């Protein structure tokens, strides 16, 4: 598989998070010759928070995780993820698969089933061969290690072309608090939760309610502001785990909150950079809207427009398609106050093509791998930013052959 041209130089050197160990194995759920199941063991007292897809057809794993959040944190916990099969739209069989995996992990690692969180990603509508995962629980247990987070990141990949990781460290009261996160996501990406699988670990001390509040707050400006193809998955899951091993209480601490936000934003951007067939990373920034909600409507309308995205792929300075996307968004807009910029180039102003607009200069700008589209509606103070990618033949090829 060719790595996305927008990929970072390599997987980052993530810090070890005390209170977390990882393992990855090949279970042959769908793929052969690669790890496709990961296990994370979490120390007793670990606080666990999460956000999930709002899809009406969400998977059995998502429903199970939602039911378990906010439980007693006394004992250890575990996260088990498989790739290759989403365990979604499989009726009672999906519930049975979740139960079988949780029971096996509970028996092997002596963990309360209410503290075991699972996720599955891959093909929808096919029964999960959970017995292949269950057969590997013993091997996962014996290979747990604190420095295997990169292996875990690789095991959860599906159409991803590179594993995704990000970290931050912050000093609080003279002590260091660490955050490390991994994610998978490439297609079926659209805001309505987290739009992928994301796992964030920290040694910070914080209770479940406070951690949940932070995750939900930052999700709105990170994972809920990215889109690759406007499609919301049945399996989207973001789980954050705080082991408390640092002994540093971060409740209400702005520096920790900012660091967490940066890790989440970094991972969200990596998902867009790995968008199926992507060759351009696109930032859509909308200002001057009636309110922030309207700004997001406009930004998403632009970012999800196949006409806009294909123009970007073709390096075509077709700003008229942006005008179209603004108009169809459903947000309040005034044609004669609208202005549009591509990078530093004003292409439209006050409802008309900019007097000094240069097609040649704009066409040169469109050859960049990073494109900024700035839209000002001129009617209010609302603003929002959304990140997306272009739409190429590669996207069609990947998804036309996905089940092959």
CSV table of C-alpha atoms in Angstrom, one decimal:
chain,number,residue,atom,x,y,z
A,1,UNK,CA,0.0,0.0,0.0
A,2,UNK,CA,1.4,3.4,-1.0
A,3,UNK,CA,1.7,5.8,2.0
A,4,UNK,CA,-0.3,9.0,1.7
A,5,UNK,CA,1.8,11.9,0.3
A,6,UNK,CA,0.5,14.0,3.2
A,7,UNK,CA,1.8,11.5,5.9
A,8,UNK,CA,4.2,12.7,8.6
A,9,UNK,CA,7.8,11.6,8.3
A,10,UNK,CA,7.2,8.6,10.6
A,11,UNK,CA,5.4,7.4,13.7
A,12,UNK,CA,6.3,9.6,16.6
A,13,UNK,CA,8.3,8.5,19.7
A,14,UNK,CA,5.4,8.4,22.2
A,15,UNK,CA,6.2,8.5,25.9
A,16,UNK,CA,5.5,5.5,28.1
A,17,UNK,CA,2.3,6.2,30.2
A,18,UNK,CA,2.6,4.6,33.6
A,19,UNK,CA,-0.3,2.3,34.4
A,20,UNK,CA,-0.9,1.2,30.7
A,21,UNK,CA,0.5,-1.8,28.9
A,22,UNK,CA,-0.1,-2.9,25.3
A,23,UNK,CA,0.0,-6.0,23.1
A,24,UNK,CA,-0.9,-6.8,19.5
A,25,UNK,CA,-1.3,-10.1,17.7
A,26,UNK,CA,-2.4,-11.5,14.3
A,27,UNK,CA,-5.7,-13.3,14.7
A,28,UNK,CA,-6.7,-13.5,11.0
A,29,UNK,CA,-10.0,-11.7,11.5
A,30,UNK,CA,-9.7,-10.6,7.9
A,31,UNK,CA,-6.1,-9.8,7.2
A,32,UNK,CA,-3.2,-12.2,6.9
A,33,UNK,CA,0.4,-11.6,7.8
A,34,UNK,CA,-0.2,-8.6,10.0
A,35,UNK,CA,-1.4,-7.8,13.5
A,36,UNK,CA,-5.1,-7.1,13.7
A,37,UNK,CA,-6.0,-7.2,17.4
A,38,UNK,CA,-4.7,-5.0,20.1
A,39,UNK,CA,-5.1,-5.1,23.9
A,40,UNK,CA,-4.5,-2.3,26.4
A,41,UNK,CA,-4.4,-3.1,30.1
A,42,UNK,CA,-5.2,-0.2,32.4
A,43,UNK,CA,-4.3,0.0,36.1
A,44,UNK,CA,-6.9,0.0,38.9
A,45,UNK,CA,-8.4,3.4,39.6
A,46,UNK,CA,-8.1,4.5,35.9
A,47,UNK,CA,-10.8,6.9,34.9
A,48,UNK,CA,-12.3,6.2,31.5
A,49,UNK,CA,-14.3,8.6,29.4
A,50,UNK,CA,-15.6,8.4,25.8
A,51,UNK,CA,-17.6,9.8,23.0
A,52,UNK,CA,-19.2,7.7,20.3
A,53,UNK,CA,-21.0,7.8,16.9
A,54,UNK,CA,-24.6,9.0,16.9
A,55,UNK,CA,-25.4,6.7,14.0
A,56,UNK,CA,-28.8,5.0,14.4
A,57,UNK,CA,-27.1,1.8,13.1
A,58,UNK,CA,-24.1,1.9,15.5
A,59,UNK,CA,-22.3,-1.4,16.3
A,60,UNK,CA,-22.8,-3.7,19.3
A,61,UNK,CA,-19.4,-2.7,20.6
A,62,UNK,CA,-20.4,1.0,20.7
A,63,UNK,CA,-23.6,0.3,22.5
A,64,UNK,CA,-21.8,-1.9,25.0
A,65,UNK,CA,-19.1,0.8,25.7
A,66,UNK,CA,-21.8,3.5,26.1
A,67,UNK,CA,-23.5,1.4,28.7
A,68,UNK,CA,-20.3,0.8,30.7
A,69,UNK,CA,-19.0,4.4,30.9
A,70,UNK,CA,-19.1,6.0,34.4
A,71,UNK,CA,-18.9,2.7,36.3
A,72,UNK,CA,-16.9,1.8,39.4
A,73,UNK,CA,-13.2,2.6,38.6
A,74,UNK,CA,-11.8,0.5,41.5
A,75,UNK,CA,-10.4,-2.5,39.5
A,76,UNK,CA,-8.2,-2.7,36.4
A,77,UNK,CA,-9.6,-2.1,33.0
A,78,UNK,CA,-8.9,-3.2,29.4
A,79,UNK,CA,-9.5,-2.1,25.8
A,80,UNK,CA,-9.7,-4.6,23.0
A,81,UNK,CA,-9.8,-3.6,19.4
A,82,UNK,CA,-9.9,-5.6,16.2
A,83,UNK,CA,-9.6,-4.5,12.6
A,84,UNK,CA,-11.0,-6.1,9.5
A,85,UNK,CA,-14.6,-6.5,10.7
A,86,UNK,CA,-16.8,-3.8,12.3
A,87,UNK,CA,-19.2,-6.2,14.1
A,88,UNK,CA,-22.0,-3.9,13.0
A,89,UNK,CA,-25.4,-4.8,11.6
A,90,UNK,CA,-25.1,-8.4,12.7
A,91,UNK,CA,-28.1,-8.5,15.0
A,92,UNK,CA,-27.8,-10.7,18.1
A,93,UNK,CA,-24.6,-12.2,16.8
A,94,UNK,CA,-22.9,-8.8,17.4
A,95,UNK,CA,-23.9,-8.8,21.0
A,96,UNK,CA,-22.7,-12.4,21.4
A,97,UNK,CA,-19.3,-11.5,20.0
A,98,UNK,CA,-18.8,-8.6,22.4
A,99,UNK,CA,-19.9,-10.8,25.3
A,100,UNK,CA,-17.5,-13.6,24.2
A,101,UNK,CA,-14.5,-11.3,24.0
A,102,UNK,CA,-15.2,-9.6,27.2
A,103,UNK,CA,-15.7,-12.9,29.1
A,104,UNK,CA,-12.4,-14.2,27.7
A,105,UNK,CA,-10.5,-11.1,28.7
A,106,UNK,CA,-12.2,-11.1,32.1
A,107,UNK,CA,-11.2,-14.6,32.8
A,108,UNK,CA,-7.6,-14.3,31.6
A,109,UNK,CA,-6.8,-10.9,33.2
A,110,UNK,CA,-9.1,-11.0,36.2
A,111,UNK,CA,-10.9,-7.8,35.1
A,112,UNK,CA,-14.6,-7.0,35.8
A,113,UNK,CA,-16.5,-7.3,32.4
A,114,UNK,CA,-17.9,-3.8,33.2
A,115,UNK,CA,-14.4,-2.5,32.8
A,116,UNK,CA,-13.7,-4.0,29.5
A,117,UNK,CA,-14.2,-1.8,26.4
A,118,UNK,CA,-14.2,-3.2,22.9
A,119,UNK,CA,-14.2,-1.9,19.4
A,120,UNK,CA,-14.3,-3.4,15.9
A,121,UNK,CA,-13.6,-1.7,12.6
A,122,UNK,CA,-13.9,-2.9,9.1
A,123,UNK,CA,-16.6,-4.4,6.9
A,124,UNK,CA,-20.2,-3.8,8.0
A,125,UNK,CA,-22.8,-6.6,7.9
A,126,UNK,CA,-20.6,-9.7,8.3
A,127,UNK,CA,-20.5,-11.7,11.5
A,128,UNK,CA,-17.3,-11.2,13.5
A,129,UNK,CA,-15.3,-14.4,13.9
A,130,UNK,CA,-14.8,-13.6,17.5
A,131,UNK,CA,-13.4,-17.1,18.3
A,132,UNK,CA,-10.2,-16.1,16.5
A,133,UNK,CA,-9.8,-13.2,18.9
A,134,UNK,CA,-10.7,-15.3,21.9
A,135,UNK,CA,-8.1,-17.8,20.9
A,136,UNK,CA,-5.4,-15.1,21.1
A,137,UNK,CA,-6.3,-13.6,24.5
A,138,UNK,CA,-3.6,-15.7,26.2
A,139,UNK,CA,-1.0,-14.6,23.8
A,140,UNK,CA,-2.0,-11.0,24.2
A,141,UNK,CA,-1.8,-11.3,28.0
A,142,UNK,CA,1.7,-12.7,28.0
A,143,UNK,CA,3.0,-10.1,25.6
A,144,UNK,CA,1.7,-7.0,27.4
A,145,UNK,CA,4.4,-4.3,27.6
A,146,UNK,CA,4.5,-0.6,28.3
A,147,UNK,CA,6.4,0.3,25.1
A,148,UNK,CA,4.2,-1.4,22.6
A,149,UNK,CA,1.8,1.5,21.8
A,150,UNK,CA,3.1,1.7,18.2
A,151,UNK,CA,2.2,-2.0,17.6
A,152,UNK,CA,-1.3,-1.2,18.9
A,153,UNK,CA,-1.6,1.7,16.5
A,154,UNK,CA,-0.7,-0.5,13.6
A,155,UNK,CA,-3.1,-3.3,14.6
A,156,UNK,CA,-6.2,-1.1,14.4
A,157,UNK,CA,-5.5,0.1,10.8
A,158,UNK,CA,-7.9,-0.8,8.0
A,159,UNK,CA,-7.5,1.3,4.8
A,160,UNK,CA,-5.1,3.6,6.7
A,161,UNK,CA,-1.7,4.0,4.9
A,162,UNK,CA,0.1,4.9,8.1
A,163,UNK,CA,-0.3,4.5,11.9
A,164,UNK,CA,-1.3,7.6,13.7
A,165,UNK,CA,0.1,8.8,17.1
A,166,UNK,CA,0.6,12.1,19.0
A,167,UNK,CA,1.7,13.1,22.4
A,168,UNK,CA,2.3,16.0,24.8
A,169,UNK,CA,3.9,16.6,28.1
A,170,UNK,CA,3.1,19.4,30.5
A,171,UNK,CA,4.6,20.6,33.8
A,172,UNK,CA,2.2,21.1,36.6
A,173,UNK,CA,3.5,22.0,40.1
A,174,UNK,CA,6.9,20.9,39.1
A,175,UNK,CA,5.9,17.5,37.9
A,176,UNK,CA,5.5,16.1,34.4
A,177,UNK,CA,2.2,14.9,33.1
A,178,UNK,CA,2.2,12.8,30.0
A,179,UNK,CA,-0.4,12.3,27.3
A,180,UNK,CA,-0.2,9.8,24.4
A,181,UNK,CA,-2.8,8.9,21.8
A,182,UNK,CA,-3.3,6.7,18.8
A,183,UNK,CA,-6.0,6.7,16.1
A,184,UNK,CA,-7.2,5.0,13.0
A,185,UNK,CA,-9.2,6.6,10.2
A,186,UNK,CA,-9.0,7.1,6.5
A,187,UNK,CA,-12.5,6.8,5.0
A,188,UNK,CA,-16.1,7.0,6.2
A,189,UNK,CA,-15.1,10.1,8.0
A,190,UNK,CA,-17.6,12.9,8.8
A,191,UNK,CA,-18.4,14.9,12.0
A,192,UNK,CA,-20.9,13.3,14.3
A,193,UNK,CA,-18.7,12.3,17.2
A,194,UNK,CA,-15.2,11.3,16.6
A,195,UNK,CA,-15.5,9.7,13.1
A,196,UNK,CA,-12.9,7.0,13.8
A,197,UNK,CA,-11.2,5.0,16.5
A,198,UNK,CA,-9.1,7.0,18.9
A,199,UNK,CA,-7.4,6.0,22.2
A,200,UNK,CA,-5.8,8.6,24.4
A,201,UNK,CA,-3.8,7.7,27.6
A,202,UNK,CA,-2.5,9.9,30.3
A,203,UNK,CA,-1.0,9.5,33.7
A,204,UNK,CA,-2.9,12.5,35.0
A,205,UNK,CA,-5.1,12.2,38.0
A,206,UNK,CA,-8.7,13.3,37.2
A,207,UNK,CA,-12.1,11.8,38.0
A,208,UNK,CA,-14.3,10.3,35.3
A,209,UNK,CA,-16.8,13.2,35.2
A,210,UNK,CA,-14.1,15.9,34.7
A,211,UNK,CA,-12.3,13.8,32.1
A,212,UNK,CA,-15.6,13.2,30.3
A,213,UNK,CA,-16.3,17.0,30.3
A,214,UNK,CA,-12.9,17.7,28.7
A,215,UNK,CA,-13.1,15.1,26.1
A,216,UNK,CA,-16.6,16.2,25.0
A,217,UNK,CA,-15.6,19.8,25.0
A,218,UNK,CA,-12.4,19.3,22.8
A,219,UNK,CA,-14.1,16.8,20.5
A,220,UNK,CA,-16.3,19.6,19.2
A,221,UNK,CA,-13.3,21.5,17.9
A,222,UNK,CA,-11.2,18.6,16.7
A,223,UNK,CA,-12.7,15.3,15.6
A,224,UNK,CA,-16.1,16.9,14.9
A,225,UNK,CA,-14.4,19.4,12.6
A,226,UNK,CA,-12.9,17.0,10.1
A,227,UNK,CA,-14.5,15.3,7.1
A,228,UNK,CA,-13.1,13.1,4.3
A,229,UNK,CA,-16.3,12.0,2.5
A,230,UNK,CA,-19.3,13.1,4.6
A,231,UNK,CA,-20.1,9.6,5.8
A,232,UNK,CA,-20.5,8.8,9.5
A,233,UNK,CA,-19.3,5.4,10.6
A,234,UNK,CA,-21.3,2.8,12.6
A,235,UNK,CA,-18.3,2.2,14.9
A,236,UNK,CA,-16.8,5.6,15.8
A,237,UNK,CA,-15.3,5.5,19.2
A,238,UNK,CA,-13.0,7.8,21.2
A,239,UNK,CA,-11.9,6.6,24.6
A,240,UNK,CA,-9.6,8.5,27.0
A,241,UNK,CA,-8.0,6.8,30.0
A,242,UNK,CA,-6.4,8.6,32.9
A,243,UNK,CA,-4.4,6.3,35.2
A,244,UNK,CA,-3.5,8.8,37.8
A,245,UNK,CA,0.0,7.3,38.1
A,246,UNK,CA,1.7,10.7,38.0
A,247,UNK,CA,-0.1,11.7,41.2
A,248,UNK,CA,-0.8,15.1,39.7
A,249,UNK,CA,-4.4,16.3,39.9
A,250,UNK,CA,-5.2,18.1,36.7
A,251,UNK,CA,-8.8,19.0,37.5
A,252,UNK,CA,-9.5,22.5,36.2
A,253,UNK,CA,-5.9,22.9,35.0
A,254,UNK,CA,-5.8,25.0,31.7
A,255,UNK,CA,-2.3,23.8,30.7
A,256,UNK,CA,-3.4,20.1,30.8
A,257,UNK,CA,-6.6,21.0,28.9
A,258,UNK,CA,-4.7,22.8,26.2
A,259,UNK,CA,-2.2,19.8,25.9
A,260,UNK,CA,-5.1,17.4,25.6
A,261,UNK,CA,-6.7,19.5,22.9
A,262,UNK,CA,-3.4,19.6,20.9
A,263,UNK,CA,-3.1,15.8,21.0
A,264,UNK,CA,-6.7,15.4,19.8
A,265,UNK,CA,-6.3,18.0,17.1
A,266,UNK,CA,-3.0,16.5,15.9
A,267,UNK,CA,-4.7,13.1,15.6
A,268,UNK,CA,-7.7,14.6,13.8
A,269,UNK,CA,-5.4,16.2,11.3
A,270,UNK,CA,-3.6,13.0,10.7
A,271,UNK,CA,-6.8,11.3,9.8
A,272,UNK,CA,-7.5,13.9,7.1
A,273,UNK,CA,-4.0,13.6,5.8
A,274,UNK,CA,-4.6,9.9,5.4
A,275,UNK,CA,-8.0,10.4,3.7
A,276,UNK,CA,-8.5,7.8,1.1
A,277,UNK,CA,-6.8,8.9,-2.1
A,278,UNK,CA,-5.9,12.3,-0.6
A,279,UNK,CA,-3.3,14.5,-2.2
A,280,UNK,CA,-4.2,17.9,-0.6
A,281,UNK,CA,-4.8,18.9,3.0
A,282,UNK,CA,-7.5,21.6,3.0
A,283,UNK,CA,-8.4,24.1,5.8
A,284,UNK,CA,-11.8,25.8,5.4
A,285,UNK,CA,-12.1,28.8,7.7
A,286,UNK,CA,-15.4,30.6,7.9
A,287,UNK,CA,-15.9,34.0,9.6
A,288,UNK,CA,-18.5,36.7,9.7
A,289,UNK,CA,-21.4,34.2,10.1
A,290,UNK,CA,-24.6,34.9,12.0
A,291,UNK,CA,-23.3,32.5,14.7
A,292,UNK,CA,-20.8,29.7,15.2
A,293,UNK,CA,-23.4,27.0,14.2
A,294,UNK,CA,-24.0,28.7,10.9
A,295,UNK,CA,-20.2,29.1,10.3
A,296,UNK,CA,-19.9,25.3,10.7
A,297,UNK,CA,-22.8,24.7,8.3
A,298,UNK,CA,-21.0,26.7,5.7
A,299,UNK,CA,-17.6,25.2,6.4
A,300,UNK,CA,-18.9,21.7,6.1
A,301,UNK,CA,-20.9,22.5,3.0
A,302,UNK,CA,-17.7,23.6,1.3
A,303,UNK,CA,-15.6,20.8,2.7
A,304,UNK,CA,-18.1,18.1,1.7
A,305,UNK,CA,-18.9,19.4,-1.8
A,306,UNK,CA,-17.7,16.9,-4.4
A,307,UNK,CA,-17.4,19.8,-6.9
A,308,UNK,CA,-15.1,21.8,-4.6
A,309,UNK,CA,-13.1,18.7,-3.6
A,310,UNK,CA,-12.6,17.6,-7.2
A,311,UNK,CA,-11.6,21.1,-8.3
A,312,UNK,CA,-8.9,21.1,-5.6
A,313,UNK,CA,-7.7,17.7,-6.7
A,314,UNK,CA,-7.5,19.0,-10.3
A,315,UNK,CA,-5.7,22.2,-9.1
A,316,UNK,CA,-8.5,24.2,-10.6
A,317,UNK,CA,-9.1,27.7,-9.2
A,318,UNK,CA,-12.8,27.3,-9.5
A,319,UNK,CA,-13.9,29.6,-6.7
A,320,UNK,CA,-17.5,29.7,-8.1
A,321,UNK,CA,-18.0,26.3,-6.6
A,322,UNK,CA,-17.3,27.7,-3.1
A,323,UNK,CA,-20.0,30.3,-3.8
A,324,UNK,CA,-22.3,27.5,-4.7
A,325,UNK,CA,-21.5,25.6,-1.5
A,326,UNK,CA,-22.1,28.7,0.7
A,327,UNK,CA,-25.5,29.2,-0.9
A,328,UNK,CA,-26.7,25.6,-0.5
A,329,UNK,CA,-25.5,25.3,3.2
A,330,UNK,CA,-28.8,26.5,4.8
A,331,UNK,CA,-26.9,29.2,6.8
A,332,UNK,CA,-27.9,32.8,6.6
A,333,UNK,CA,-25.8,34.6,3.9
A,334,UNK,CA,-25.9,37.8,1.9
A,335,UNK,CA,-24.6,37.5,-1.6
A,336,UNK,CA,-23.3,41.1,-1.7
A,337,UNK,CA,-21.3,40.8,1.5
A,338,UNK,CA,-19.5,37.6,0.7
A,339,UNK,CA,-15.8,37.5,0.3
A,340,UNK,CA,-13.5,34.5,-0.5
A,341,UNK,CA,-9.8,34.0,-0.3
A,342,UNK,CA,-7.6,31.1,-1.5
A,343,UNK,CA,-4.5,31.4,0.7
A,344,UNK,CA,-3.5,35.1,0.6
A,345,UNK,CA,-5.3,35.7,-2.7
A,346,UNK,CA,-8.7,37.4,-2.6
A,347,UNK,CA,-10.7,35.9,-5.3
A,348,UNK,CA,-14.1,37.3,-4.5
A,349,UNK,CA,-15.2,40.4,-2.6
A,350,UNK,CA,-18.5,42.1,-1.8
A,351,UNK,CA,-20.5,39.6,-3.9
A,352,UNK,CA,-18.3,39.9,-7.0
A,353,UNK,CA,-15.0,38.8,-8.4
A,354,UNK,CA,-12.2,40.8,-6.8
A,355,UNK,CA,-11.0,43.7,-8.9
A,356,UNK,CA,-7.4,42.5,-8.9
A,357,UNK,CA,-8.1,38.8,-9.2
A,358,UNK,CA,-5.4,36.9,-11.0
A,359,UNK,CA,-6.4,33.5,-12.4
A,360,UNK,CA,-2.7,32.7,-13.0
A,361,UNK,CA,-1.6,33.5,-9.5
A,362,UNK,CA,-4.5,31.4,-8.0
A,363,UNK,CA,-3.8,28.5,-10.3
A,364,UNK,CA,-0.2,28.5,-9.1
A,365,UNK,CA,-1.5,28.5,-5.5
A,366,UNK,CA,-3.7,25.5,-6.2
A,367,UNK,CA,-0.6,23.4,-6.9
A,368,UNK,CA,0.3,23.5,-3.2
A,369,UNK,CA,-0.3,20.3,-1.1
A,370,UNK,CA,-1.9,22.5,1.7
A,371,UNK,CA,-4.8,24.7,0.6
A,372,UNK,CA,-6.5,27.3,2.8
A,373,UNK,CA,-10.0,28.5,1.8
A,374,UNK,CA,-11.1,31.6,3.7
A,375,UNK,CA,-14.8,32.7,3.6
A,376,UNK,CA,-16.2,35.8,5.3
A,377,UNK,CA,-20.0,36.1,5.2
A,378,UNK,CA,-19.9,39.7,6.5
A,379,UNK,CA,-23.1,39.5,8.6
A,380,UNK,CA,-22.0,38.5,12.1
A,381,UNK,CA,-19.3,37.3,14.5
A,382,UNK,CA,-19.7,33.5,14.1
A,383,UNK,CA,-16.7,31.5,13.0
A,384,UNK,CA,-15.6,27.9,12.6
A,385,UNK,CA,-12.8,25.9,11.0
A,386,UNK,CA,-13.1,22.5,9.3
A,387,UNK,CA,-10.4,20.3,7.8
A,388,UNK,CA,-10.8,18.1,4.8
A,389,UNK,CA,-8.9,16.7,1.8
A,390,UNK,CA,-9.4,16.6,-1.9
A,391,UNK,CA,-11.4,13.9,-3.8
A,392,UNK,CA,-9.4,11.9,-6.3
A,393,UNK,CA,-9.7,8.7,-8.4
A,394,UNK,CA,-7.8,7.0,-5.6
A,395,UNK,CA,-10.9,7.3,-3.3
A,396,UNK,CA,-13.0,5.6,-5.9
A,397,UNK,CA,-10.5,2.8,-6.4
A,398,UNK,CA,-10.1,2.1,-2.7
A,399,UNK,CA,-13.8,2.0,-1.9
A,400,UNK,CA,-14.9,0.1,-5.1
A,401,UNK,CA,-12.5,-2.7,-4.2
A,402,UNK,CA,-12.9,-2.6,-0.4
A,403,UNK,CA,-14.7,-6.0,0.0
A,404,UNK,CA,-12.7,-7.7,-2.7
